[in-house]
Amino acid sequence: MGVVGNLSSEQIEFFNSNGYIVIESFSSEEETKEMRDQMAELLQEFDGASSTVFSTKDHQQLKDDYFYKSAENISFFFEEKAYGEDGRLQQPKELSINKVGHALHEMDPVFKKFSSSEKIKGLFFSLEYKRPTVIQSMYIFKQPGIGGEVVPHQDNTFLYTEPPTCTGLWLALEDATKTNGCLWAIPGSHKDGLKRRMIRGESGTYFDNPSPVYDQTDFAPLEVKSGSLVVLHGNLVHRSLENSSSKSRHALSLHVVDTDGCTWSKDNWLAASSLNAFFFFNSLYYVSAPNVTLGYLFYNKK
């Protein structure tokens, strides 16, 4: 049986107009608990020896080989505020991690099961993707009190194809509110185009343009219950604020691109040596169509 779309015409219209949709109860309580429990196991096994700090304000870590290699494994990134002046963690590692990424969807069976599920496939079939592929996955903790701000950005900045095809999926594994750091977005901002790209050069990464200045009153909060899925257009401007509350805000983030009729930019930060084969063999599904580029031509090495 072929893939069946699961978005209504009203949902697709809202997405095209606003650049996002919220799908309530996308995952059951059992599914979200399974993912939280699995991450708790991964953290228990993590010895803390190999890691780095993650920040969306200071991209120094993107020069770090640990960050580059995280594209192909499960890596751990600490919060900026997790360390004291003495360089030691101020709380247990479980309360100090910013995120875990970027290949959970390939390396862990629980997260792989969700990432390749029929409901994920149906969503992208509704969005008319020909050969969608999960390119990046992150488990984000937004720790109580120290969960850092994620500055306004567009996902296509970091995961660029020509033409642009990135779509972000943000699954709430706990309730997300304004006090614990829910997403905020500028509705309709995806229509204004991509403002800048992050380029991977020989000496690290850099942005080809300065960060735009946004009117803070344009952002709308996306408060959601656990199990809700937020679908984000790759050009939608979105952010999240610091978690100033006593409650965490766990979420799973996936980024998906179309690998048919598109070219993956060779200067994206994610440039794994096995990327070409990865795209070809790990697509969620493939809808053949005449006069389109085959998936194995997706990665342009020129």
CSV table of C-alpha atoms in Angstrom, one decimal:
chain,number,residue,atom,x,y,z
A,1,MET,CA,0.0,0.0,0.0
A,2,GLY,CA,1.4,3.4,-0.9
A,3,VAL,CA,1.9,6.4,1.3
A,4,VAL,CA,-1.2,8.4,2.1
A,5,GLY,CA,-1.3,12.1,3.0
A,6,ASN,CA,-2.6,13.0,6.4
A,7,LEU,CA,-3.0,16.8,6.3
A,8,SER,CA,-6.3,18.3,5.5
A,9,SER,CA,-6.7,21.0,2.8
A,10,GLU,CA,-7.3,23.5,5.7
A,11,GLN,CA,-4.0,22.6,7.3
A,12,ILE,CA,-2.1,22.9,4.1
A,13,GLU,CA,-3.7,26.3,3.4
A,14,PHE,CA,-2.8,27.5,6.9
A,15,PHE,CA,0.8,26.2,6.5
A,16,ASN,CA,1.2,28.0,3.1
A,17,SER,CA,-0.2,31.2,4.5
A,18,ASN,CA,1.5,31.3,7.9
A,19,GLY,CA,4.6,29.1,7.4
A,20,TYR,CA,3.8,26.7,10.2
A,21,ILE,CA,1.0,24.4,11.5
A,22,VAL,CA,0.4,22.9,15.0
A,23,ILE,CA,-0.9,19.3,15.0
A,24,GLU,CA,-2.2,18.4,18.4
A,25,SER,CA,-1.9,14.9,19.8
A,26,PHE,CA,0.4,13.9,16.9
A,27,SER,CA,2.2,11.5,19.3
A,28,SER,CA,0.6,9.5,22.1
A,29,GLU,CA,1.6,9.7,25.8
A,30,GLU,CA,3.2,6.3,25.4
A,31,GLU,CA,5.3,7.5,22.4
A,32,THR,CA,6.5,10.6,24.1
A,33,LYS,CA,7.3,8.7,27.3
A,34,GLU,CA,9.2,6.1,25.3
A,35,MET,CA,11.4,8.8,23.8
A,36,ARG,CA,12.0,10.5,27.1
A,37,ASP,CA,12.9,7.2,28.8
A,38,GLN,CA,15.2,6.3,26.0
A,39,MET,CA,17.0,9.6,26.3
A,40,ALA,CA,17.4,9.1,30.0
A,41,GLU,CA,19.1,5.8,29.3
A,42,LEU,CA,21.5,7.5,26.8
A,43,LEU,CA,22.4,10.1,29.3
A,44,GLN,CA,23.0,7.5,32.0
A,45,GLU,CA,25.5,5.8,29.6
A,46,PHE,CA,27.2,9.1,28.7
A,47,ASP,CA,30.3,9.6,30.8
A,48,GLY,CA,30.8,13.3,30.0
A,49,ALA,CA,34.3,12.9,28.7
A,50,SER,CA,33.5,13.7,25.0
A,51,SER,CA,31.2,16.8,24.7
A,52,THR,CA,31.2,20.5,24.0
A,53,VAL,CA,29.1,23.6,24.8
A,54,PHE,CA,26.3,24.6,22.4
A,55,SER,CA,25.3,28.2,21.8
A,56,THR,CA,23.2,29.9,19.1
A,57,LYS,CA,24.8,33.2,19.9
A,58,ASP,CA,28.5,32.1,19.7
A,59,HIS,CA,29.2,29.8,16.7
A,60,GLN,CA,32.8,29.1,17.8
A,61,GLN,CA,31.8,25.5,18.5
A,62,LEU,CA,31.1,25.1,14.8
A,63,LYS,CA,34.9,25.1,14.2
A,64,ASP,CA,35.0,22.1,16.6
A,65,ASP,CA,35.6,18.7,14.9
A,66,TYR,CA,33.3,17.2,17.6
A,67,PHE,CA,30.4,19.3,16.2
A,68,TYR,CA,31.1,18.3,12.6
A,69,LYS,CA,31.3,14.6,13.4
A,70,SER,CA,28.0,14.8,15.3
A,71,ALA,CA,26.3,14.6,11.9
A,72,GLU,CA,27.0,10.9,11.9
A,73,ASN,CA,26.6,9.9,15.5
A,74,ILE,CA,24.9,10.7,18.8
A,75,SER,CA,26.7,13.6,20.5
A,76,PHE,CA,26.1,15.5,23.7
A,77,PHE,CA,26.2,19.3,24.0
A,78,PHE,CA,26.2,21.2,27.4
A,79,GLU,CA,24.4,24.4,28.2
A,80,GLU,CA,26.5,27.6,28.4
A,81,LYS,CA,25.4,28.2,31.9
A,82,ALA,CA,26.0,24.7,33.1
A,83,TYR,CA,29.5,25.5,34.3
A,84,GLY,CA,30.7,27.6,37.2
A,85,GLU,CA,33.7,29.9,37.3
A,86,ASP,CA,35.8,26.9,38.3
A,87,GLY,CA,35.0,25.1,35.1
A,88,ARG,CA,33.0,22.4,36.8
A,89,LEU,CA,29.3,21.5,36.3
A,90,GLN,CA,27.1,23.2,38.8
A,91,GLN,CA,24.4,20.4,38.7
A,92,PRO,CA,24.1,16.8,37.6
A,93,LYS,CA,24.8,16.1,33.9
A,94,GLU,CA,21.2,15.2,33.3
A,95,LEU,CA,20.3,18.9,34.2
A,96,SER,CA,23.2,20.4,32.3
A,97,ILE,CA,22.8,19.1,28.7
A,98,ASN,CA,21.5,21.5,26.1
A,99,LYS,CA,20.9,18.9,23.4
A,100,VAL,CA,21.8,15.6,21.9
A,101,GLY,CA,22.3,15.2,18.2
A,102,HIS,CA,22.5,14.9,15.3
A,103,ALA,CA,21.9,11.3,14.1
A,104,LEU,CA,19.4,10.0,16.6
A,105,HIS,CA,17.1,9.2,13.7
A,106,GLU,CA,19.7,6.7,12.3
A,107,MET,CA,21.6,5.5,15.3
A,108,ASP,CA,18.9,4.9,17.9
A,109,PRO,CA,16.0,2.5,17.4
A,110,VAL,CA,13.4,4.4,19.3
A,111,PHE,CA,14.0,7.7,17.6
A,112,LYS,CA,14.4,6.0,14.2
A,113,LYS,CA,11.0,4.3,14.7
A,114,PHE,CA,9.4,7.7,15.1
A,115,SER,CA,11.4,9.5,12.4
A,116,SER,CA,10.5,6.9,9.7
A,117,SER,CA,6.9,6.3,10.9
A,118,GLU,CA,3.9,6.2,8.5
A,119,LYS,CA,2.5,9.5,10.0
A,120,ILE,CA,5.8,11.3,9.2
A,121,LYS,CA,5.7,9.9,5.7
A,122,GLY,CA,2.1,10.9,5.3
A,123,LEU,CA,2.8,14.5,6.4
A,124,PHE,CA,5.5,15.0,3.8
A,125,PHE,CA,3.4,13.3,1.1
A,126,SER,CA,0.7,15.9,1.9
A,127,LEU,CA,3.4,18.6,1.4
A,128,GLU,CA,4.2,17.0,-2.0
A,129,TYR,CA,7.8,15.9,-1.2
A,130,LYS,CA,9.1,13.4,-3.8
A,131,ARG,CA,11.9,11.8,-1.8
A,132,PRO,CA,12.0,13.2,1.7
A,133,THR,CA,15.0,12.4,3.9
A,134,VAL,CA,15.6,13.2,7.6
A,135,ILE,CA,18.9,15.0,7.5
A,136,GLN,CA,19.3,16.0,11.1
A,137,SER,CA,17.7,15.1,14.5
A,138,MET,CA,18.1,16.7,17.9
A,139,TYR,CA,16.7,16.1,21.4
A,140,ILE,CA,16.5,19.5,23.1
A,141,PHE,CA,16.2,19.7,26.9
A,142,LYS,CA,15.6,23.5,27.6
A,143,GLN,CA,16.8,22.9,31.2
A,144,PRO,CA,15.0,24.6,34.1
A,145,GLY,CA,16.7,27.9,35.0
A,146,ILE,CA,19.6,27.6,32.5
A,147,GLY,CA,17.9,26.6,29.2
A,148,GLY,CA,19.5,29.0,26.8
A,149,GLU,CA,17.9,31.3,24.2
A,150,VAL,CA,17.7,30.2,20.6
A,151,VAL,CA,18.0,33.4,18.6
A,152,PRO,CA,15.7,34.2,15.6
A,153,HIS,CA,16.7,32.1,12.6
A,154,GLN,CA,15.5,30.3,9.5
A,155,ASP,CA,16.2,26.6,9.1
A,156,ASN,CA,17.2,26.9,5.4
A,157,THR,CA,20.2,29.0,6.7
A,158,PHE,CA,21.8,25.9,8.0
A,159,LEU,CA,20.5,23.1,5.8
A,160,TYR,CA,20.4,24.5,2.3
A,161,THR,CA,19.3,22.9,-0.9
A,162,GLU,CA,18.8,24.4,-4.3
A,163,PRO,CA,15.9,25.0,-4.6
A,164,PRO,CA,15.3,25.3,-0.8
A,165,THR,CA,13.3,22.4,0.6
A,166,CYS,CA,14.1,22.2,4.4
A,167,THR,CA,11.1,21.6,6.7
A,168,GLY,CA,11.5,21.5,10.5
A,169,LEU,CA,9.5,19.2,12.7
A,170,TRP,CA,9.3,20.1,16.4
A,171,LEU,CA,7.7,17.5,18.7
A,172,ALA,CA,6.8,18.6,22.2
A,173,LEU,CA,7.8,15.8,24.6
A,174,GLU,CA,6.6,18.0,27.5
A,175,ASP,CA,4.2,20.9,27.7
A,176,ALA,CA,5.8,24.0,26.1
A,177,THR,CA,4.7,27.4,27.6
A,178,LYS,CA,5.9,31.0,27.5
A,179,THR,CA,7.6,30.5,30.9
A,180,ASN,CA,9.6,27.4,30.1
A,181,GLY,CA,10.7,28.4,26.6
A,182,CYS,CA,8.1,27.6,23.9
A,183,LEU,CA,8.7,28.4,20.3
A,184,TRP,CA,7.9,31.8,18.9
A,185,ALA,CA,7.4,32.5,15.2
A,186,ILE,CA,6.7,35.4,12.9
A,187,PRO,CA,3.6,34.2,11.0
A,188,GLY,CA,4.0,34.7,7.2
A,189,SER,CA,7.7,35.5,7.4
A,190,HIS,CA,8.5,32.5,5.1
A,191,LYS,CA,7.2,34.6,2.2
A,192,ASP,CA,10.0,37.1,2.6
A,193,GLY,CA,12.7,34.7,1.4
A,194,LEU,CA,15.9,33.4,3.0
A,195,LYS,CA,18.0,36.2,4.6
A,196,ARG,CA,21.3,34.5,5.0
A,197,ARG,CA,23.2,31.3,4.9
A,198,MET,CA,25.8,29.7,7.2
A,199,ILE,CA,28.8,28.6,5.1
A,200,ARG,CA,31.4,26.0,6.0
A,201,GLY,CA,34.8,27.1,4.9
A,202,GLU,CA,38.3,25.9,5.5
A,203,SER,CA,38.7,27.6,8.8
A,204,GLY,CA,35.2,27.0,10.2
A,205,THR,CA,31.8,28.4,9.6
A,206,TYR,CA,30.6,31.9,8.9
A,207,PHE,CA,27.4,33.7,7.8
A,208,ASP,CA,27.3,35.3,4.4
A,209,ASN,CA,25.1,38.2,5.7
A,210,PRO,CA,24.6,39.9,9.1
A,211,SER,CA,21.6,38.8,11.2
A,212,PRO,CA,18.5,40.8,10.4
A,213,VAL,CA,16.9,42.9,13.0
A,214,TYR,CA,13.3,41.8,13.8
A,215,ASP,CA,10.5,43.6,15.5
A,216,GLN,CA,9.9,41.6,18.7
A,217,THR,CA,6.2,42.4,18.6
A,218,ASP,CA,5.9,40.4,15.4
A,219,PHE,CA,6.6,37.1,17.1
A,220,ALA,CA,3.7,35.0,18.2
A,221,PRO,CA,4.1,32.3,20.9
A,222,LEU,CA,3.4,28.7,20.0
A,223,GLU,CA,2.4,27.2,23.3
A,224,VAL,CA,1.6,23.5,22.9
A,225,LYS,CA,0.8,20.4,24.9
A,226,SER,CA,3.1,17.3,25.1
A,227,GLY,CA,2.6,15.2,22.0
A,228,SER,CA,1.9,18.2,19.7
A,229,LEU,CA,3.9,18.6,16.5
A,230,VAL,CA,4.9,21.9,15.1
A,231,VAL,CA,5.7,21.9,11.4
A,232,LEU,CA,8.0,24.8,10.3
A,233,HIS,CA,8.7,26.1,6.8
A,234,GLY,CA,12.4,26.3,6.2
A,235,ASN,CA,12.2,30.1,5.7
A,236,LEU,CA,10.0,30.8,8.7
A,237,VAL,CA,11.6,33.1,11.3
A,238,HIS,CA,11.4,31.4,14.7
A,239,ARG,CA,13.1,31.5,18.1
A,240,SER,CA,12.7,30.4,21.7
A,241,LEU,CA,13.6,32.4,24.8
A,242,GLU,CA,15.5,31.2,27.9
A,243,ASN,CA,13.8,28.9,30.3
A,244,SER,CA,13.3,30.9,33.5
A,245,SER,CA,11.0,28.4,35.1
A,246,SER,CA,11.5,25.4,37.3
A,247,LYS,CA,10.2,23.0,34.6
A,248,SER,CA,12.1,21.5,31.7
A,249,ARG,CA,10.8,21.7,28.1
A,250,HIS,CA,12.0,18.5,26.3
A,251,ALA,CA,11.4,18.4,22.5
A,252,LEU,CA,12.5,16.3,19.5
A,253,SER,CA,13.5,18.3,16.5
A,254,LEU,CA,13.8,16.8,13.0
A,255,HIS,CA,14.9,18.5,9.8
A,256,VAL,CA,13.8,17.0,6.5
A,257,VAL,CA,14.8,17.9,2.9
A,258,ASP,CA,13.6,16.7,-0.5
A,259,THR,CA,16.3,14.7,-2.2
A,260,ASP,CA,14.7,14.5,-5.6
A,261,GLY,CA,15.2,17.3,-8.2
A,262,CYS,CA,17.3,19.3,-5.7
A,263,THR,CA,21.0,19.9,-5.0
A,264,TRP,CA,22.6,19.7,-1.6
A,265,SER,CA,24.9,22.6,-1.0
A,266,LYS,CA,28.5,21.4,-0.7
A,267,ASP,CA,29.3,24.2,1.8
A,268,ASN,CA,26.6,23.3,4.3
A,269,TRP,CA,28.0,22.6,7.8
A,270,LEU,CA,26.7,19.1,7.5
A,271,ALA,CA,28.9,17.6,4.9
A,272,ALA,CA,29.4,13.9,5.8
A,273,SER,CA,31.7,11.9,3.6
A,274,SER,CA,28.9,9.3,3.2
A,275,LEU,CA,26.2,11.9,2.5
A,276,ASN,CA,25.5,10.7,-1.1
A,277,ALA,CA,24.8,7.1,-0.1
A,278,PHE,CA,23.0,8.3,3.0
A,279,PHE,CA,20.5,10.3,1.0
A,280,PHE,CA,19.9,7.6,-1.5
A,281,PHE,CA,19.3,4.7,0.9
A,282,ASN,CA,17.5,6.5,3.8
A,283,SER,CA,14.7,8.3,2.1
A,284,LEU,CA,11.3,8.0,3.8
A,285,TYR,CA,9.7,7.0,0.5
A,286,TYR,CA,10.1,7.8,-3.2
A,287,VAL,CA,7.5,9.0,-5.7
A,288,SER,CA,8.8,8.6,-9.2
A,289,ALA,CA,8.1,11.3,-11.7
A,290,PRO,CA,9.2,12.0,-15.2
A,291,ASN,CA,12.1,14.5,-15.9
A,292,VAL,CA,13.3,14.8,-12.3
A,293,THR,CA,16.8,14.2,-10.9
A,294,LEU,CA,17.4,10.9,-9.3
A,295,GLY,CA,18.2,10.8,-5.6
A,296,TYR,CA,21.8,9.7,-6.1
A,297,LEU,CA,22.5,12.9,-8.0
A,298,PHE,CA,21.2,15.0,-5.1
A,299,TYR,CA,24.6,15.7,-3.6
A,300,ASN,CA,26.5,18.0,-6.0
A,301,LYS,CA,30.2,17.4,-5.5
A,302,LYS,CA,31.2,20.1,-8.0
